[in-house]
């Protein structure tokens, strides 16, 4: 993974992942290293493998729904970073396209890059905190 600051106000990074790197863990590590408390990001690229999930309202957990191991276009990756119990947490949703033109999307669990993934991440000047929402069982942003 390579990164560079492309703007100071607001602080914005270009982050480029390379073949074999895993996006979710890489973003978590980046957020911790940069002490990010609040940010949003978007990305395009391609994957060799992706694991997506959906939120099961009844059980209040994310359930794996799609696992694809083939060359995939990353059509959209959007997400945010917020603090949960003082640590940065990444929340991302992805849509990937297969060679036949079908698309699959959901909550990102894991994604392995092939050949690249280009992320633009913008730090928020206001810190966002996540708090446990009793109805959903999820840590949600509380502005």
Short mmCIF file of N, CA, C and O in Angstrom, two decimals:
data_model
loop_
_atom_site.label_atom_id
_atom_site.label_comp_id
_atom_site.label_asym_id
_atom_site.label_seq_id
_atom_site.Cartn_x
_atom_site.Cartn_y
_atom_site.Cartn_z
N UNK A 1 0.84 -1.18 0.00
CA UNK A 1 0.00 0.00 0.00
C UNK A 1 0.89 1.24 0.00
O UNK A 1 1.85 1.31 0.74
N UNK A 2 0.52 2.17 -0.87
CA UNK A 2 1.20 3.46 -0.92
C UNK A 2 0.18 4.54 -0.67
O UNK A 2 -0.98 4.40 -1.08
N UNK A 3 0.60 5.59 0.02
CA UNK A 3 -0.33 6.69 0.25
C UNK A 3 0.40 8.01 0.18
O UNK A 3 1.61 8.08 0.40
N UNK A 4 -0.36 9.04 -0.17
CA UNK A 4 0.19 10.38 -0.19
C UNK A 4 -0.92 11.36 0.16
O UNK A 4 -2.10 11.09 -0.13
N UNK A 5 -0.56 12.46 0.80
CA UNK A 5 -1.53 13.52 1.09
C UNK A 5 -1.67 14.36 -0.17
O UNK A 5 -0.67 14.84 -0.72
N UNK A 6 -2.91 14.53 -0.64
CA UNK A 6 -3.13 15.32 -1.85
C UNK A 6 -3.78 16.67 -1.55
O UNK A 6 -3.88 17.51 -2.43
N UNK A 7 -4.22 16.86 -0.31
CA UNK A 7 -4.76 18.16 0.11
C UNK A 7 -4.63 18.26 1.62
O UNK A 7 -4.74 17.26 2.33
N UNK A 8 -4.42 19.48 2.10
CA UNK A 8 -4.30 19.70 3.53
C UNK A 8 -5.59 20.20 4.16
O UNK A 8 -5.78 20.06 5.37
N UNK A 9 -6.48 20.81 3.35
CA UNK A 9 -7.68 21.38 3.94
C UNK A 9 -8.88 21.14 3.04
O UNK A 9 -9.06 21.88 2.07
N UNK A 10 -9.72 20.13 3.30
CA UNK A 10 -9.53 19.15 4.37
C UNK A 10 -8.43 18.15 3.99
O UNK A 10 -8.15 17.94 2.80
N UNK A 11 -7.86 17.53 5.00
CA UNK A 11 -6.78 16.57 4.74
C UNK A 11 -7.34 15.40 3.95
O UNK A 11 -8.29 14.74 4.36
N UNK A 12 -6.73 15.18 2.79
CA UNK A 12 -7.20 14.15 1.86
C UNK A 12 -6.02 13.32 1.41
O UNK A 12 -4.96 13.86 1.08
N UNK A 13 -6.22 12.00 1.40
CA UNK A 13 -5.17 11.06 1.03
C UNK A 13 -5.57 10.32 -0.25
O UNK A 13 -6.75 10.01 -0.46
N UNK A 14 -4.59 10.01 -1.07
CA UNK A 14 -4.73 9.02 -2.14
C UNK A 14 -4.01 7.78 -1.62
O UNK A 14 -2.82 7.85 -1.27
N UNK A 15 -4.74 6.67 -1.54
CA UNK A 15 -4.19 5.42 -1.03
C UNK A 15 -4.32 4.39 -2.15
O UNK A 15 -5.41 4.19 -2.68
N UNK A 16 -3.21 3.76 -2.50
CA UNK A 16 -3.22 2.78 -3.58
C UNK A 16 -2.79 1.43 -3.04
O UNK A 16 -1.68 1.27 -2.53
N UNK A 17 -3.70 0.47 -3.13
CA UNK A 17 -3.41 -0.92 -2.76
C UNK A 17 -2.97 -1.66 -4.00
O UNK A 17 -3.45 -1.38 -5.11
N UNK A 18 -2.09 -2.66 -3.82
CA UNK A 18 -1.56 -3.42 -4.94
C UNK A 18 -1.96 -4.89 -4.84
O UNK A 18 -2.50 -5.33 -3.83
N UNK A 19 -1.69 -5.63 -5.89
CA UNK A 19 -2.07 -7.04 -5.99
C UNK A 19 -1.73 -7.81 -4.71
O UNK A 19 -0.61 -7.74 -4.20
N UNK A 20 -2.75 -8.53 -4.22
CA UNK A 20 -2.58 -9.39 -3.05
C UNK A 20 -2.91 -8.73 -1.73
O UNK A 20 -3.14 -9.43 -0.73
N UNK A 21 -2.95 -7.41 -1.70
CA UNK A 21 -3.24 -6.72 -0.44
C UNK A 21 -4.74 -6.79 -0.13
O UNK A 21 -5.57 -6.77 -1.04
N UNK A 22 -5.05 -6.83 1.16
CA UNK A 22 -6.44 -6.93 1.60
C UNK A 22 -6.91 -5.55 2.06
O UNK A 22 -6.26 -4.91 2.87
N UNK A 23 -8.04 -5.11 1.55
CA UNK A 23 -8.52 -3.74 1.74
C UNK A 23 -9.00 -3.46 3.17
O UNK A 23 -8.61 -2.45 3.76
N UNK A 24 -9.88 -4.27 3.72
CA UNK A 24 -10.50 -3.96 5.03
C UNK A 24 -9.45 -3.82 6.12
O UNK A 24 -9.43 -2.84 6.87
N UNK A 25 -8.56 -4.79 6.21
CA UNK A 25 -7.50 -4.74 7.21
C UNK A 25 -6.54 -3.58 6.94
O UNK A 25 -6.11 -2.87 7.86
N UNK A 26 -6.22 -3.37 5.68
CA UNK A 26 -5.32 -2.27 5.31
C UNK A 26 -5.88 -0.91 5.70
O UNK A 26 -5.15 -0.06 6.22
N UNK A 27 -7.18 -0.70 5.48
CA UNK A 27 -7.80 0.56 5.87
C UNK A 27 -7.83 0.72 7.39
O UNK A 27 -7.60 1.82 7.90
N UNK A 28 -8.11 -0.36 8.11
CA UNK A 28 -8.09 -0.30 9.59
C UNK A 28 -6.70 0.09 10.08
O UNK A 28 -6.55 0.96 10.94
N UNK A 29 -5.68 -0.55 9.54
CA UNK A 29 -4.30 -0.24 9.94
C UNK A 29 -3.94 1.21 9.60
O UNK A 29 -3.32 1.90 10.41
N UNK A 30 -4.32 1.66 8.42
CA UNK A 30 -4.05 3.03 8.02
C UNK A 30 -4.72 4.01 8.98
O UNK A 30 -4.10 5.00 9.41
N UNK A 31 -5.98 3.77 9.31
CA UNK A 31 -6.72 4.65 10.22
C UNK A 31 -6.04 4.73 11.58
O UNK A 31 -5.94 5.80 12.18
N UNK A 32 -5.56 3.59 12.08
CA UNK A 32 -4.87 3.59 13.37
C UNK A 32 -3.54 4.33 13.29
O UNK A 32 -3.22 5.14 14.16
N UNK A 33 -2.76 4.07 12.25
CA UNK A 33 -1.45 4.72 12.10
C UNK A 33 -1.57 6.24 11.96
O UNK A 33 -0.74 6.99 12.48
N UNK A 34 -2.62 6.70 11.27
CA UNK A 34 -2.81 8.13 11.05
C UNK A 34 -3.67 8.77 12.15
O UNK A 34 -3.96 9.97 12.07
N UNK A 35 -4.10 7.96 13.13
CA UNK A 35 -4.94 8.45 14.25
C UNK A 35 -6.20 9.14 13.72
O UNK A 35 -6.59 10.21 14.19
N UNK A 36 -6.83 8.51 12.73
CA UNK A 36 -8.05 9.07 12.16
C UNK A 36 -9.23 8.85 13.10
O UNK A 36 -9.47 7.74 13.55
N UNK A 37 -9.94 9.91 13.39
CA UNK A 37 -11.13 9.81 14.23
C UNK A 37 -12.40 9.85 13.38
O UNK A 37 -13.42 9.32 13.79
N UNK A 38 -12.31 10.49 12.22
CA UNK A 38 -13.47 10.60 11.35
C UNK A 38 -13.01 10.84 9.92
O UNK A 38 -12.15 11.68 9.67
N UNK A 39 -13.57 10.07 8.99
CA UNK A 39 -13.20 10.21 7.58
C UNK A 39 -14.25 9.52 6.73
O UNK A 39 -15.03 8.70 7.22
N UNK A 40 -14.23 9.85 5.44
CA UNK A 40 -15.05 9.14 4.47
C UNK A 40 -14.15 8.79 3.29
O UNK A 40 -13.12 9.43 3.08
N UNK A 41 -14.54 7.76 2.55
CA UNK A 41 -13.71 7.35 1.42
C UNK A 41 -14.55 6.76 0.31
O UNK A 41 -15.70 6.35 0.51
N UNK A 42 -13.93 6.75 -0.87
CA UNK A 42 -14.53 6.12 -2.06
C UNK A 42 -13.39 5.50 -2.84
O UNK A 42 -12.23 5.94 -2.71
N UNK A 43 -13.70 4.48 -3.64
CA UNK A 43 -12.63 3.79 -4.36
C UNK A 43 -13.15 3.09 -5.60
O UNK A 43 -14.34 2.77 -5.70
N UNK A 44 -12.21 2.83 -6.52
CA UNK A 44 -12.44 1.95 -7.66
C UNK A 44 -11.20 1.07 -7.81
O UNK A 44 -10.15 1.36 -7.24
N UNK A 45 -11.33 0.00 -8.57
CA UNK A 45 -10.21 -0.89 -8.79
C UNK A 45 -10.69 -2.26 -9.22
O UNK A 45 -11.71 -2.38 -9.91
N UNK A 46 -9.98 -3.28 -8.77
CA UNK A 46 -10.33 -4.66 -9.12
C UNK A 46 -9.85 -5.60 -8.04
O UNK A 46 -8.87 -5.33 -7.35
N UNK A 47 -10.56 -6.73 -7.91
CA UNK A 47 -10.27 -7.72 -6.88
C UNK A 47 -10.12 -9.11 -7.50
O UNK A 47 -10.68 -9.41 -8.55
N UNK A 48 -9.40 -9.97 -6.77
CA UNK A 48 -9.34 -11.39 -7.12
C UNK A 48 -10.28 -12.21 -6.23
O UNK A 48 -10.64 -13.33 -6.57
N UNK A 49 -10.66 -11.63 -5.09
CA UNK A 49 -11.56 -12.32 -4.16
C UNK A 49 -12.24 -11.28 -3.30
O UNK A 49 -11.62 -10.29 -2.90
N UNK A 50 -13.53 -11.50 -3.02
CA UNK A 50 -14.27 -10.59 -2.14
C UNK A 50 -15.24 -11.39 -1.27
O UNK A 50 -15.76 -12.43 -1.70
N UNK A 51 -15.42 -10.93 -0.05
CA UNK A 51 -16.41 -11.49 0.87
C UNK A 51 -17.31 -10.34 1.31
O UNK A 51 -16.83 -9.35 1.86
N UNK A 52 -18.61 -10.49 1.03
CA UNK A 52 -19.60 -9.48 1.38
C UNK A 52 -20.62 -10.06 2.35
O UNK A 52 -20.78 -11.27 2.44
N UNK A 53 -21.31 -9.17 3.06
CA UNK A 53 -22.29 -9.61 4.05
C UNK A 53 -23.53 -8.73 3.97
O UNK A 53 -23.54 -7.70 3.30
N UNK A 54 -24.55 -9.15 4.68
CA UNK A 54 -25.77 -8.37 4.83
C UNK A 54 -26.12 -8.36 6.31
O UNK A 54 -25.72 -9.25 7.07
N UNK A 55 -26.85 -7.33 6.76
CA UNK A 55 -27.20 -7.21 8.16
C UNK A 55 -28.49 -7.95 8.44
O UNK A 55 -29.54 -7.64 7.87
N UNK A 56 -28.42 -8.95 9.31
CA UNK A 56 -29.57 -9.74 9.73
C UNK A 56 -30.24 -9.01 10.89
O UNK A 56 -29.74 -9.03 12.02
N UNK A 57 -31.37 -8.36 10.61
CA UNK A 57 -32.05 -7.55 11.62
C UNK A 57 -32.50 -8.39 12.81
O UNK A 57 -32.40 -7.96 13.96
N UNK A 58 -32.98 -9.58 12.56
CA UNK A 58 -33.49 -10.43 13.65
C UNK A 58 -32.39 -10.83 14.63
O UNK A 58 -32.60 -10.84 15.84
N UNK A 59 -31.21 -11.18 14.10
CA UNK A 59 -30.11 -11.63 14.95
C UNK A 59 -29.11 -10.52 15.29
O UNK A 59 -28.17 -10.74 16.05
N UNK A 60 -29.29 -9.35 14.68
CA UNK A 60 -28.43 -8.18 14.94
C UNK A 60 -26.96 -8.47 14.67
O UNK A 60 -26.07 -8.05 15.40
N UNK A 61 -26.69 -9.18 13.58
CA UNK A 61 -25.31 -9.48 13.18
C UNK A 61 -25.19 -9.43 11.66
O UNK A 61 -26.18 -9.55 10.94
N UNK A 62 -23.96 -9.25 11.20
CA UNK A 62 -23.69 -9.34 9.77
C UNK A 62 -23.51 -10.80 9.41
O UNK A 62 -22.75 -11.52 10.05
N UNK A 63 -24.21 -11.23 8.37
CA UNK A 63 -24.13 -12.61 7.90
C UNK A 63 -23.44 -12.62 6.53
O UNK A 63 -23.83 -11.86 5.63
N UNK A 64 -22.44 -13.47 6.36
CA UNK A 64 -21.82 -13.59 5.03
C UNK A 64 -22.88 -13.95 3.99
O UNK A 64 -23.75 -14.77 4.24
N UNK A 65 -22.81 -13.27 2.83
CA UNK A 65 -23.82 -13.52 1.81
C UNK A 65 -23.20 -13.88 0.46
O UNK A 65 -23.77 -14.66 -0.29
N UNK A 66 -22.05 -13.29 0.14
CA UNK A 66 -21.43 -13.51 -1.17
C UNK A 66 -19.93 -13.68 -0.97
O UNK A 66 -19.29 -12.89 -0.29
N UNK A 67 -19.40 -14.76 -1.54
CA UNK A 67 -17.95 -14.93 -1.60
C UNK A 67 -17.61 -15.29 -3.04
O UNK A 67 -18.08 -16.31 -3.55
N UNK A 68 -16.84 -14.42 -3.68
CA UNK A 68 -16.46 -14.64 -5.07
C UNK A 68 -14.95 -14.71 -5.17
O UNK A 68 -14.26 -13.85 -4.62
N UNK A 69 -14.45 -15.71 -5.87
CA UNK A 69 -13.01 -15.86 -6.12
C UNK A 69 -12.79 -15.93 -7.62
O UNK A 69 -12.77 -17.01 -8.22
N UNK A 70 -12.69 -14.76 -8.22
CA UNK A 70 -12.47 -14.63 -9.66
C UNK A 70 -12.08 -13.17 -9.91
O UNK A 70 -12.15 -12.35 -9.00
N UNK A 71 -11.68 -12.84 -11.10
CA UNK A 71 -11.36 -11.44 -11.39
C UNK A 71 -12.65 -10.63 -11.38
O UNK A 71 -13.62 -10.98 -12.06
N UNK A 72 -12.66 -9.56 -10.57
CA UNK A 72 -13.84 -8.73 -10.37
C UNK A 72 -13.49 -7.26 -10.54
O UNK A 72 -12.42 -6.83 -10.11
N UNK A 73 -14.38 -6.51 -11.13
CA UNK A 73 -14.24 -5.06 -11.18
C UNK A 73 -14.86 -4.49 -9.91
O UNK A 73 -15.98 -4.86 -9.55
N UNK A 74 -14.16 -3.60 -9.25
CA UNK A 74 -14.73 -2.87 -8.12
C UNK A 74 -15.48 -1.70 -8.72
O UNK A 74 -14.88 -0.73 -9.18
N UNK A 75 -16.79 -1.80 -8.74
CA UNK A 75 -17.62 -0.77 -9.34
C UNK A 75 -17.82 0.40 -8.38
O UNK A 75 -17.94 1.55 -8.82
N UNK A 76 -17.86 0.09 -7.09
CA UNK A 76 -18.03 1.14 -6.09
C UNK A 76 -17.62 0.62 -4.73
O UNK A 76 -17.96 -0.50 -4.36
N UNK A 77 -16.87 1.43 -4.01
CA UNK A 77 -16.55 1.16 -2.61
C UNK A 77 -16.70 2.50 -1.90
O UNK A 77 -16.03 3.47 -2.27
N UNK A 78 -17.62 2.56 -0.96
CA UNK A 78 -17.81 3.78 -0.18
C UNK A 78 -17.86 3.40 1.29
O UNK A 78 -18.24 2.28 1.64
N UNK A 79 -17.43 4.32 2.14
CA UNK A 79 -17.48 4.02 3.55
C UNK A 79 -17.03 5.18 4.40
O UNK A 79 -16.77 6.28 3.91
N UNK A 80 -16.97 4.88 5.69
CA UNK A 80 -16.55 5.90 6.64
C UNK A 80 -15.68 5.28 7.73
O UNK A 80 -15.60 4.06 7.86
N UNK A 81 -15.05 6.17 8.44
CA UNK A 81 -14.26 5.78 9.61
C UNK A 81 -14.76 6.64 10.76
O UNK A 81 -14.95 7.86 10.60
N UNK A 82 -15.04 6.02 11.89
CA UNK A 82 -15.47 6.73 13.08
C UNK A 82 -14.88 6.02 14.29
O UNK A 82 -14.44 4.87 14.20
N UNK A 83 -14.87 6.71 15.41
CA UNK A 83 -14.35 6.12 16.63
C UNK A 83 -15.42 5.29 17.32
O UNK A 83 -16.57 5.70 17.43
N UNK A 84 -15.03 4.13 17.77
CA UNK A 84 -15.87 3.27 18.61
C UNK A 84 -15.00 2.87 19.79
O UNK A 84 -13.98 2.19 19.61
N UNK A 85 -15.38 3.34 20.97
CA UNK A 85 -14.59 3.09 22.19
C UNK A 85 -13.16 3.58 22.02
O UNK A 85 -12.20 2.92 22.44
N UNK A 86 -13.01 4.72 21.35
CA UNK A 86 -11.70 5.34 21.21
C UNK A 86 -10.83 4.81 20.09
O UNK A 86 -9.74 5.32 19.87
N UNK A 87 -11.29 3.81 19.35
CA UNK A 87 -10.50 3.24 18.26
C UNK A 87 -11.21 3.46 16.93
O UNK A 87 -12.43 3.36 16.84
N UNK A 88 -10.44 3.75 15.87
CA UNK A 88 -11.08 3.94 14.56
C UNK A 88 -11.64 2.63 14.02
O UNK A 88 -10.98 1.59 14.07
N UNK A 89 -12.87 2.72 13.52
CA UNK A 89 -13.56 1.57 12.94
C UNK A 89 -13.94 1.92 11.51
O UNK A 89 -14.47 3.00 11.25
N UNK A 90 -13.67 1.00 10.60
CA UNK A 90 -14.00 1.18 9.18
C UNK A 90 -15.33 0.49 8.89
O UNK A 90 -15.54 -0.67 9.27
N UNK A 91 -16.23 1.20 8.21
CA UNK A 91 -17.49 0.63 7.76
C UNK A 91 -17.59 0.90 6.26
O UNK A 91 -17.55 2.07 5.85
N UNK A 92 -17.66 -0.16 5.47
CA UNK A 92 -17.65 0.00 4.01
C UNK A 92 -18.66 -0.89 3.33
O UNK A 92 -18.93 -2.01 3.78
N UNK A 93 -19.19 -0.40 2.22
CA UNK A 93 -20.07 -1.17 1.35
C UNK A 93 -19.43 -1.20 -0.04
O UNK A 93 -18.84 -0.21 -0.47
N UNK A 94 -19.57 -2.34 -0.70
CA UNK A 94 -18.95 -2.51 -2.01
C UNK A 94 -19.93 -3.11 -3.01
O UNK A 94 -20.82 -3.88 -2.63
N UNK A 95 -19.73 -2.74 -4.26
CA UNK A 95 -20.43 -3.38 -5.38
C UNK A 95 -19.34 -3.83 -6.34
O UNK A 95 -18.46 -3.05 -6.71
N UNK A 96 -19.39 -5.12 -6.70
CA UNK A 96 -18.41 -5.67 -7.64
C UNK A 96 -19.14 -6.22 -8.86
O UNK A 96 -20.28 -6.66 -8.78
N UNK A 97 -18.44 -6.18 -10.01
CA UNK A 97 -19.01 -6.69 -11.25
C UNK A 97 -18.24 -7.90 -11.73
O UNK A 97 -17.01 -7.93 -11.67
N UNK A 98 -19.00 -8.90 -12.20
CA UNK A 98 -18.40 -10.11 -12.76
C UNK A 98 -18.29 -9.95 -14.27
O UNK A 98 -18.88 -9.06 -14.87
N UNK A 99 -17.54 -10.88 -14.90
CA UNK A 99 -17.31 -10.78 -16.35
C UNK A 99 -18.60 -10.88 -17.17
O UNK A 99 -18.65 -10.39 -18.29
N UNK A 100 -19.65 -11.49 -16.61
CA UNK A 100 -20.91 -11.60 -17.35
C UNK A 100 -21.80 -10.37 -17.16
O UNK A 100 -22.91 -10.32 -17.66
N UNK A 101 -21.28 -9.36 -16.43
CA UNK A 101 -22.02 -8.12 -16.25
C UNK A 101 -22.90 -8.08 -15.02
O UNK A 101 -23.48 -7.04 -14.72
N UNK A 102 -23.02 -9.20 -14.31
CA UNK A 102 -23.82 -9.18 -13.09
C UNK A 102 -23.03 -8.49 -11.98
O UNK A 102 -21.80 -8.46 -11.97
N UNK A 103 -23.77 -7.93 -11.04
CA UNK A 103 -23.17 -7.20 -9.93
C UNK A 103 -23.61 -7.80 -8.61
O UNK A 103 -24.72 -8.33 -8.50
N UNK A 104 -22.74 -7.72 -7.62
CA UNK A 104 -23.03 -8.18 -6.27
C UNK A 104 -22.56 -7.11 -5.30
O UNK A 104 -21.50 -6.52 -5.50
N UNK A 105 -23.35 -6.88 -4.27
CA UNK A 105 -22.97 -5.84 -3.33
C UNK A 105 -23.33 -6.20 -1.91
O UNK A 105 -24.09 -7.12 -1.65
N UNK A 106 -22.75 -5.44 -0.98
CA UNK A 106 -23.06 -5.62 0.42
C UNK A 106 -22.00 -4.99 1.31
O UNK A 106 -21.13 -4.25 0.85
N UNK A 107 -22.09 -5.32 2.57
CA UNK A 107 -21.15 -4.86 3.59
C UNK A 107 -19.82 -5.58 3.36
O UNK A 107 -19.78 -6.80 3.25
N UNK A 108 -18.72 -4.82 3.26
CA UNK A 108 -17.42 -5.41 2.96
C UNK A 108 -16.84 -6.13 4.18
O UNK A 108 -16.67 -5.52 5.23
N UNK A 109 -16.54 -7.40 4.01
CA UNK A 109 -15.82 -8.16 5.04
C UNK A 109 -14.34 -8.23 4.68
O UNK A 109 -13.48 -7.89 5.48
N UNK A 110 -14.05 -8.71 3.46
CA UNK A 110 -12.67 -8.83 2.97
C UNK A 110 -12.66 -8.65 1.47
O UNK A 110 -13.61 -9.03 0.79
N UNK A 111 -11.54 -8.11 0.97
CA UNK A 111 -11.36 -8.00 -0.47
C UNK A 111 -9.87 -7.99 -0.77
O UNK A 111 -9.12 -7.23 -0.16
N UNK A 112 -9.47 -8.84 -1.70
CA UNK A 112 -8.07 -8.95 -2.10
C UNK A 112 -7.89 -8.32 -3.47
O UNK A 112 -8.57 -8.67 -4.43
N UNK A 113 -6.95 -7.40 -3.56
CA UNK A 113 -6.73 -6.58 -4.75
C UNK A 113 -6.01 -7.35 -5.85
O UNK A 113 -5.10 -8.11 -5.59
N UNK A 114 -6.47 -7.09 -7.12
CA UNK A 114 -5.74 -7.54 -8.30
C UNK A 114 -6.22 -6.74 -9.49
O UNK A 114 -7.38 -6.95 -9.90
N UNK A 115 -5.52 -5.84 -10.07
CA UNK A 115 -4.15 -5.44 -9.81
C UNK A 115 -4.03 -4.21 -8.91
O UNK A 115 -2.97 -3.95 -8.36
N UNK A 116 -5.11 -3.40 -8.78
CA UNK A 116 -4.99 -2.16 -8.01
C UNK A 116 -6.33 -1.78 -7.38
O UNK A 116 -7.38 -2.24 -7.84
N UNK A 117 -6.26 -0.96 -6.36
CA UNK A 117 -7.44 -0.33 -5.78
C UNK A 117 -7.02 1.07 -5.35
O UNK A 117 -6.09 1.23 -4.56
N UNK A 118 -7.70 2.05 -5.92
CA UNK A 118 -7.37 3.45 -5.68
C UNK A 118 -8.44 4.09 -4.80
O UNK A 118 -9.60 4.16 -5.19
N UNK A 119 -8.01 4.53 -3.62
CA UNK A 119 -8.94 5.07 -2.63
C UNK A 119 -8.63 6.55 -2.41
O UNK A 119 -7.47 6.93 -2.25
N UNK A 120 -9.67 7.36 -2.39
CA UNK A 120 -9.55 8.76 -1.98
C UNK A 120 -10.26 8.87 -0.63
O UNK A 120 -11.46 8.60 -0.53
N UNK A 121 -9.48 9.22 0.39
CA UNK A 121 -9.99 9.28 1.76
C UNK A 121 -9.85 10.71 2.27
O UNK A 121 -8.77 11.30 2.20
N UNK A 122 -10.95 11.26 2.76
CA UNK A 122 -10.96 12.63 3.27
C UNK A 122 -11.29 12.62 4.76
O UNK A 122 -12.32 12.10 5.18
N UNK A 123 -10.38 13.22 5.53
CA UNK A 123 -10.57 13.31 6.96
C UNK A 123 -11.62 14.38 7.25
O UNK A 123 -11.64 15.44 6.63
N UNK A 124 -12.49 14.09 8.20
CA UNK A 124 -13.52 15.03 8.60
C UNK A 124 -12.97 15.95 9.68
O UNK A 124 -12.30 15.50 10.60
N UNK A 125 -13.26 17.25 9.59
CA UNK A 125 -12.77 18.15 10.62
C UNK A 125 -13.51 17.96 11.95
O UNK A 125 -13.05 18.40 12.97
N UNK A 126 -14.63 17.28 11.94
CA UNK A 126 -15.39 17.03 13.15
C UNK A 126 -15.31 15.55 13.47
O UNK A 126 -15.58 14.70 12.63
N UNK A 127 -14.95 15.24 14.69
CA UNK A 127 -14.81 13.84 15.08
C UNK A 127 -16.18 13.20 15.21
O UNK A 127 -17.08 13.76 15.80
N UNK A 128 -16.29 12.03 14.62
CA UNK A 128 -17.52 11.26 14.70
C UNK A 128 -17.33 10.12 15.68
O UNK A 128 -16.31 9.43 15.64
N UNK A 129 -18.29 9.93 16.53
CA UNK A 129 -18.25 8.85 17.51
C UNK A 129 -19.34 7.85 17.18
O UNK A 129 -20.42 8.23 16.73
N UNK A 130 -19.05 6.58 17.44
CA UNK A 130 -20.08 5.56 17.31
C UNK A 130 -20.55 5.17 18.70
O UNK A 130 -19.75 5.06 19.62
N UNK A 131 -21.86 4.98 18.82
CA UNK A 131 -22.46 4.53 20.07
C UNK A 131 -23.37 3.36 19.77
O UNK A 131 -23.98 3.30 18.70
N UNK A 132 -23.49 2.47 20.72
CA UNK A 132 -24.35 1.30 20.54
C UNK A 132 -25.80 1.74 20.45
O UNK A 132 -26.31 2.43 21.34
N UNK A 133 -26.44 1.35 19.36
CA UNK A 133 -27.87 1.60 19.18
C UNK A 133 -28.63 0.38 19.67
O UNK A 133 -28.48 -0.71 19.10
N UNK A 134 -29.44 0.51 20.72
CA UNK A 134 -30.10 -0.67 21.29
C UNK A 134 -31.09 -1.35 20.34
O UNK A 134 -31.27 -2.56 20.41
N UNK A 135 -31.71 -0.60 19.42
CA UNK A 135 -32.68 -1.20 18.50
C UNK A 135 -32.01 -2.12 17.49
O UNK A 135 -32.52 -3.18 17.17
N UNK A 136 -30.86 -1.68 16.95
CA UNK A 136 -30.21 -2.46 15.90
C UNK A 136 -29.11 -3.37 16.43
O UNK A 136 -28.73 -4.33 15.79
N UNK A 137 -28.55 -3.01 17.59
CA UNK A 137 -27.41 -3.75 18.11
C UNK A 137 -26.11 -3.35 17.45
O UNK A 137 -25.07 -3.97 17.67
N UNK A 138 -26.14 -2.29 16.64
CA UNK A 138 -24.96 -1.82 15.92
C UNK A 138 -24.38 -0.57 16.57
O UNK A 138 -25.12 0.22 17.18
N UNK A 139 -23.09 -0.38 16.39
CA UNK A 139 -22.47 0.88 16.78
C UNK A 139 -22.71 1.84 15.61
O UNK A 139 -22.20 1.64 14.51
N UNK A 140 -23.51 2.89 15.84
CA UNK A 140 -23.88 3.84 14.81
C UNK A 140 -23.29 5.20 15.12
O UNK A 140 -23.11 5.56 16.28
N UNK A 141 -23.02 5.97 14.06
CA UNK A 141 -22.49 7.31 14.24
C UNK A 141 -23.53 8.18 14.93
O UNK A 141 -24.71 8.20 14.53
N UNK A 142 -23.09 8.88 15.96
CA UNK A 142 -23.94 9.83 16.68
C UNK A 142 -23.34 11.21 16.54
O UNK A 142 -22.42 11.56 17.26
N UNK A 143 -23.82 12.01 15.57
CA UNK A 143 -23.22 13.35 15.35
C UNK A 143 -23.48 14.27 16.54
O UNK A 143 -24.34 14.10 17.33
#
